[in-house]
Coordinates of C-alpha atoms and ligand atoms in Angstrom, one line a residue:
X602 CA 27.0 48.6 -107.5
X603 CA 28.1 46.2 -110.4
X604 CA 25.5 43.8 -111.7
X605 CA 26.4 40.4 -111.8
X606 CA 26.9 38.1 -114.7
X607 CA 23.7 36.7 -114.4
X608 CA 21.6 39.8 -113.2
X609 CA 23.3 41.0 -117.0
X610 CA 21.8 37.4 -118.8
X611 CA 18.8 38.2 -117.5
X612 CA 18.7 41.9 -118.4
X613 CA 19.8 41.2 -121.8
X614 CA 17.5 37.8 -122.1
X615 CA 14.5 39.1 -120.7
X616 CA 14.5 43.1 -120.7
X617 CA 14.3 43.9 -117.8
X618 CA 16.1 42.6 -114.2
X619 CA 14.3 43.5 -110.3
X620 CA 16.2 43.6 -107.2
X621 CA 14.1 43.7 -103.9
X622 CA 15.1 45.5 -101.1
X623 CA 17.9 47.4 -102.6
X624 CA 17.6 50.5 -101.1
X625 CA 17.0 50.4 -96.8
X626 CA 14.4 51.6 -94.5
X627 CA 17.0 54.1 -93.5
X628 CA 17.7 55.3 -97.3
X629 CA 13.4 55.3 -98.3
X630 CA 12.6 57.0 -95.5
X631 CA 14.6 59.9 -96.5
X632 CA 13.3 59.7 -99.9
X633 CA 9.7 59.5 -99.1
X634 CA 10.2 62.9 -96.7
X635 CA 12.0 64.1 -100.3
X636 CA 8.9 63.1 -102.1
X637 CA 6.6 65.0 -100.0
X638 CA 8.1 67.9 -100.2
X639 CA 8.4 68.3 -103.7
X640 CA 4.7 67.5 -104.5
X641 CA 3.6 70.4 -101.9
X642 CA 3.9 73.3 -104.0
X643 CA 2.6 74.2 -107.2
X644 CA 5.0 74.2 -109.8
X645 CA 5.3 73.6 -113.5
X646 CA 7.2 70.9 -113.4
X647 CA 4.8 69.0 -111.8
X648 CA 2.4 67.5 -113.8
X649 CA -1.0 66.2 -112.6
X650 CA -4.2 63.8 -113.5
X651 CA -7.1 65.0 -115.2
X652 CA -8.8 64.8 -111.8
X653 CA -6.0 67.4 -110.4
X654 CA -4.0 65.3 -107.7
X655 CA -0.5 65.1 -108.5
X656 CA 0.9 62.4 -111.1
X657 CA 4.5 63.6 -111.7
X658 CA 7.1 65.9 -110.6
X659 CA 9.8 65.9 -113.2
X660 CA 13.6 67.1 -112.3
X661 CA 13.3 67.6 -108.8
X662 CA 17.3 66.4 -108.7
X663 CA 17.7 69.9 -109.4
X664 CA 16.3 71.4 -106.2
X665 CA 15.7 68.9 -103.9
X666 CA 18.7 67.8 -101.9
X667 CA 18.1 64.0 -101.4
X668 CA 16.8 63.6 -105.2
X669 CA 20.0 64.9 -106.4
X670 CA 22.1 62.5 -104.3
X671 CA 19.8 59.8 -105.9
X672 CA 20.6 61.4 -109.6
X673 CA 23.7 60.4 -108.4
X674 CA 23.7 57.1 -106.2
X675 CA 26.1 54.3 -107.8
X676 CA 23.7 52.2 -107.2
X677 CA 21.5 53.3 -110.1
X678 CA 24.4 54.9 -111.8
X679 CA 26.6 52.1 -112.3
X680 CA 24.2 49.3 -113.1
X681 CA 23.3 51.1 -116.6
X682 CA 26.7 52.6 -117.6
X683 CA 27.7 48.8 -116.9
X684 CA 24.9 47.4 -119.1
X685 CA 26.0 50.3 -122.4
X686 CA 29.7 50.2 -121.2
X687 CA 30.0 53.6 -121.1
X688 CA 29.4 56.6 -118.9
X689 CA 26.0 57.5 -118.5
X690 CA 24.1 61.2 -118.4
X691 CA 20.6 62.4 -117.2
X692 CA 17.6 62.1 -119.4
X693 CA 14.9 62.6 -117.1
X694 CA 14.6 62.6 -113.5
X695 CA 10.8 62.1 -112.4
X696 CA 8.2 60.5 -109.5
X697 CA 5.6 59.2 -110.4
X698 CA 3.0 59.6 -107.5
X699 CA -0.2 56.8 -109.0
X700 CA -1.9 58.7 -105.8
X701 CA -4.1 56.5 -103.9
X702 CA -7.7 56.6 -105.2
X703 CA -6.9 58.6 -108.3
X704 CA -3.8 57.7 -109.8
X705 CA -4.1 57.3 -113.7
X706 CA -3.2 54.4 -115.9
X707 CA -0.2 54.5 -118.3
X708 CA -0.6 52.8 -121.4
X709 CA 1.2 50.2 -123.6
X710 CA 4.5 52.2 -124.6
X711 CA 8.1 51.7 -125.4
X712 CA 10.1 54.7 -123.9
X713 CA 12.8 54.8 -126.4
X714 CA 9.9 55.3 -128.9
X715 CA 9.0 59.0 -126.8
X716 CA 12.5 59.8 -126.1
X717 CA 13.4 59.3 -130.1
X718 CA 9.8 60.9 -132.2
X719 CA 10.1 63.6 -129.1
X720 CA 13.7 64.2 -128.0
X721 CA 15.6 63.2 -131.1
X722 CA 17.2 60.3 -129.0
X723 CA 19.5 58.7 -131.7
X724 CA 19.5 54.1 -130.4
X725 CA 17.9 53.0 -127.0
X726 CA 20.9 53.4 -125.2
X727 CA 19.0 54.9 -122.5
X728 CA 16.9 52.9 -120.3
X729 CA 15.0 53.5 -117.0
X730 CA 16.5 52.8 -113.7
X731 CA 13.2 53.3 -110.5
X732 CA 13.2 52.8 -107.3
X733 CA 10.0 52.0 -104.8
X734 CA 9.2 54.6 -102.9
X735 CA 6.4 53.0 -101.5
X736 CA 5.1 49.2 -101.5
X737 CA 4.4 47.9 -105.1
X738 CA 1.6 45.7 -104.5
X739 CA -0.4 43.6 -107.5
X740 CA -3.3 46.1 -106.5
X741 CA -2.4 49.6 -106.4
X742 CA -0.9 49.7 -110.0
X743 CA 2.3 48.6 -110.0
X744 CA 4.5 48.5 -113.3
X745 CA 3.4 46.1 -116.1
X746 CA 6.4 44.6 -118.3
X747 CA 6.1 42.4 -121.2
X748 CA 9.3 40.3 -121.0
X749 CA 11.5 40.0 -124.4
X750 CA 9.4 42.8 -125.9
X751 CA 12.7 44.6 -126.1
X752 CA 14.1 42.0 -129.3
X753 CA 11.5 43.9 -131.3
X754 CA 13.0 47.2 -131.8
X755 CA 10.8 50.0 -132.0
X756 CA 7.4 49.6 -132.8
X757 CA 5.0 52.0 -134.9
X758 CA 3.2 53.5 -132.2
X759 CA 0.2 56.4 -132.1
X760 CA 0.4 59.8 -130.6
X761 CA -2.1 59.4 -127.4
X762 CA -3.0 63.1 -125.7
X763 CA -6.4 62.2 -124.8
X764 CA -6.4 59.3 -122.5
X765 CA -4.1 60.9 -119.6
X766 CA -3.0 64.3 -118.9
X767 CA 0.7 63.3 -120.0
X768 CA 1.1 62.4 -124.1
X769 CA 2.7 59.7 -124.9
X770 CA 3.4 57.1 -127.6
X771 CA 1.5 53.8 -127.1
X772 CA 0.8 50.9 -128.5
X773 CA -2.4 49.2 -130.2
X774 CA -3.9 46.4 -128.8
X775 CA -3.3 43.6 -131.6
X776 CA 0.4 44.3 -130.8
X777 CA 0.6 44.1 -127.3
X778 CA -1.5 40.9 -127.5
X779 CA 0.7 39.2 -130.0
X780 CA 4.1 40.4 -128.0
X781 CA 2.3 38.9 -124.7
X782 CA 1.6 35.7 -125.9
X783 CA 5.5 35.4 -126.9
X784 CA 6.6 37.4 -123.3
X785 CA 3.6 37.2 -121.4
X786 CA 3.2 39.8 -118.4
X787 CA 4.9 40.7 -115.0
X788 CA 4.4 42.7 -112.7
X789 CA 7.5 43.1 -110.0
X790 CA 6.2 44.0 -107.3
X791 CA 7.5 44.3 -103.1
X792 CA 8.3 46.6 -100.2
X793 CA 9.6 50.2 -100.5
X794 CA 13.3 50.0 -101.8
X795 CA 13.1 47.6 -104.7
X796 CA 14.7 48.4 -107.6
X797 CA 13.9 47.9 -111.2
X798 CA 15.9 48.3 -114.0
X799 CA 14.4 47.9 -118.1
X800 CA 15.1 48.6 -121.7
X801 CA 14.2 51.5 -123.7
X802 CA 12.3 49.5 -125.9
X803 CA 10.9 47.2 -123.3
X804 CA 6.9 47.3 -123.3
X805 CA 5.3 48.2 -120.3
X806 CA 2.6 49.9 -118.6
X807 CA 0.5 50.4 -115.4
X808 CA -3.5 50.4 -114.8
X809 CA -5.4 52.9 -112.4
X810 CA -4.7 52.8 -108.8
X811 CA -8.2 52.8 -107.1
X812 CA -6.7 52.0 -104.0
X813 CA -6.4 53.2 -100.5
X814 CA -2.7 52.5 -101.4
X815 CA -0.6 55.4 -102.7
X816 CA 2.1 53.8 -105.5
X817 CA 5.1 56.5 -105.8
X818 CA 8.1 54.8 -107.6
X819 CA 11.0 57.4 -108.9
X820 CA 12.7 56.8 -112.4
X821 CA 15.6 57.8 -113.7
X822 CA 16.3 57.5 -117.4
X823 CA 20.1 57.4 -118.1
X824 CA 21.0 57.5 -121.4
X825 CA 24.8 56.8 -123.0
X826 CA 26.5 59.7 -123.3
X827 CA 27.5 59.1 -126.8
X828 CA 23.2 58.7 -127.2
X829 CA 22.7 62.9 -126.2
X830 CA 19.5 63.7 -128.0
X831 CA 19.7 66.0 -130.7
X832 CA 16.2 67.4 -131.8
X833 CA 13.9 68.1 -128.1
X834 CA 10.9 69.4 -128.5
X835 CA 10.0 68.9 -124.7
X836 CA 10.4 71.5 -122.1
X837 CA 14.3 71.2 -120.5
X838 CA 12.7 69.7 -117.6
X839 CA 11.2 66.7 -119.3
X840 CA 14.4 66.3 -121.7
X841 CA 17.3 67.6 -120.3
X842 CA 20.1 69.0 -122.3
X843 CA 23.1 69.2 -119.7
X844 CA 25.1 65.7 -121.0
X845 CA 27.7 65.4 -118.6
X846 CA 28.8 62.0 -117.6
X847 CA 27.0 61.9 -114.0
X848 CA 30.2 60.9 -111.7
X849 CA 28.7 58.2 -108.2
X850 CA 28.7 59.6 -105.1
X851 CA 29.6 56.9 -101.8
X852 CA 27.4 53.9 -101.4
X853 CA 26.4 56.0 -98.3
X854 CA 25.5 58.8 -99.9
X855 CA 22.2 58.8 -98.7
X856 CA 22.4 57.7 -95.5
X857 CA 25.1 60.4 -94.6
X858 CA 22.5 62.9 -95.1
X859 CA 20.3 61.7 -93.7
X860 CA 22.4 61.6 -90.3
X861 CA 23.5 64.8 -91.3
X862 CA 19.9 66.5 -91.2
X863 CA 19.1 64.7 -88.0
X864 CA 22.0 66.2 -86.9
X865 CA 20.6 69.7 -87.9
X866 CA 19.8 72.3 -84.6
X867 CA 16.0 72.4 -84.9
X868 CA 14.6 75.8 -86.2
X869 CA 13.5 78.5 -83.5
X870 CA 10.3 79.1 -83.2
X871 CA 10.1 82.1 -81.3
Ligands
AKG532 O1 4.9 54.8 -113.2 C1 4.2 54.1 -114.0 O2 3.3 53.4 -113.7 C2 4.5 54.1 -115.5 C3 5.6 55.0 -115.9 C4 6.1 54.8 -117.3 O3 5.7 54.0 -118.0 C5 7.0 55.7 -117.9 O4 7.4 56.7 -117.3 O5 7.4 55.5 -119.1

């Protein structure tokens, strides 16, 4: 899927671009089973909230079928080789579950800001590309962005490993109050499927979800290839070091296997 010239203005303007309903019922549904299975069992790679419920399951692409055709889909792929003109490789594959009740905030951050004091990321030519796996409603904690916070590069930011069970470099509150009066805030938000696309140094974060509401959104980061981190201090499953351009599957992709398991003889049972 090629952006058009204005979806690009807007990127490039405002930081950020949201496209509703990019992904089908069809194409979620398959995603959601996905998702369901790979928060089941316990496994390092999934992280969770001080409170214990799940919060993230990083590079499940590498063992769950319909994640790696997402890793994969041109419609996630394409967009962000198309906005750093170059092919594109996977810098972190993750869901984010904001479970209902007990999801956990995220705070003020630029990503580019983790990827370069952590990884060793060289420029933000990486950015996050997420797709709804459930509705993103104004209540449940959907995905704060400060609009044009991107023009300000990186910003000094403090090592935070107390407020969540993730660390994470974020922002003081003087500077995201001087960077929201320029931008201001919004919040993109619609049914399972939309699609949201923003720069590595766009600001952004997402309050508690104390609702009956689960939020799961998956993010890929794609970076440049030419960007391959250099330094990672992050386990290979956070920050992964395999920096082969990712080559799109079909359009279809998704929706062929998901026919394809319908298709499958159920399992015996005696
Ligand atoms: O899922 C969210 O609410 C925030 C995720 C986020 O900010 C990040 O992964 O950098």
């Amino acid at each position: 899927m090629k952006l058009t010239a204005e979806q690009l203005e807007h990127f490039h303007k405002e930081g950020y671009i949201f496209i509703p309903e990019a992904f089908t019922a069809e194409e979620i549904e398959v995603l959601r089973e996905a998702a369901k299975d790979v928060f089941e069992p316990e496994r390092e790679e999934i992280w969770r909230e001080k409170s214990g419920v799940p919060r993230t399951a990083f590079a499940c692409h590498t063992y769950n079928k319909a994640c790696e055709i997402l890793g994969k889909h041109p419609r996630l792929v394409e967009p962000v080789a198309q906005a750093f003109e170059e092919p594109v490789y996977m810098h972190q594959f993750k869901i984010n579950a904001k479970a209902a009740f007990a999801g956990d905030v995220w705070q003020w951050h630029q990503d580019f800001v983790t990827w370069h004091n952590d990884d060793g990321m060289p420029e933000p030519r990486a950015m996050n590309i997420a797709v709804f796996l459930d509705d993103v409603l104004p209540i449940n904690g959907p995905l704060m962005l400060v609009p044009r916070s991107h023009e300000s590069g990186a910003i000094d930011a403090g090592h935070d490993t107390e407020t969540t069970a993730y660390p994470l470099w974020t922002l003081d509150n003087d500077t995201v109050a001087r960077l929201v009066e320029q931008g201001g805030i919004v919040a993109p938000t619609g049914k399972a499927g939309g699609l949201l696309m923003f720069h590595g140094n766009l600001v952004h974060g997402s309050a508690g979800n104390i609702t009956p509401y689960p939020r799961k959104i998956v993010y890929l980061t794609l970076s440049a290839v030419s960007n391959a981190i250099t330094k990672p201090t992050r386990a290979e499953y956070i920050a992964h070091t395999d920096f082969t351009p990712i080559e799109a599957l079909p359009d279809d992709a998704l929706v062929q296997y998901a026919r394809s398991r319908s298709q499958e003889p159920a399992a015996a049972t005696a």
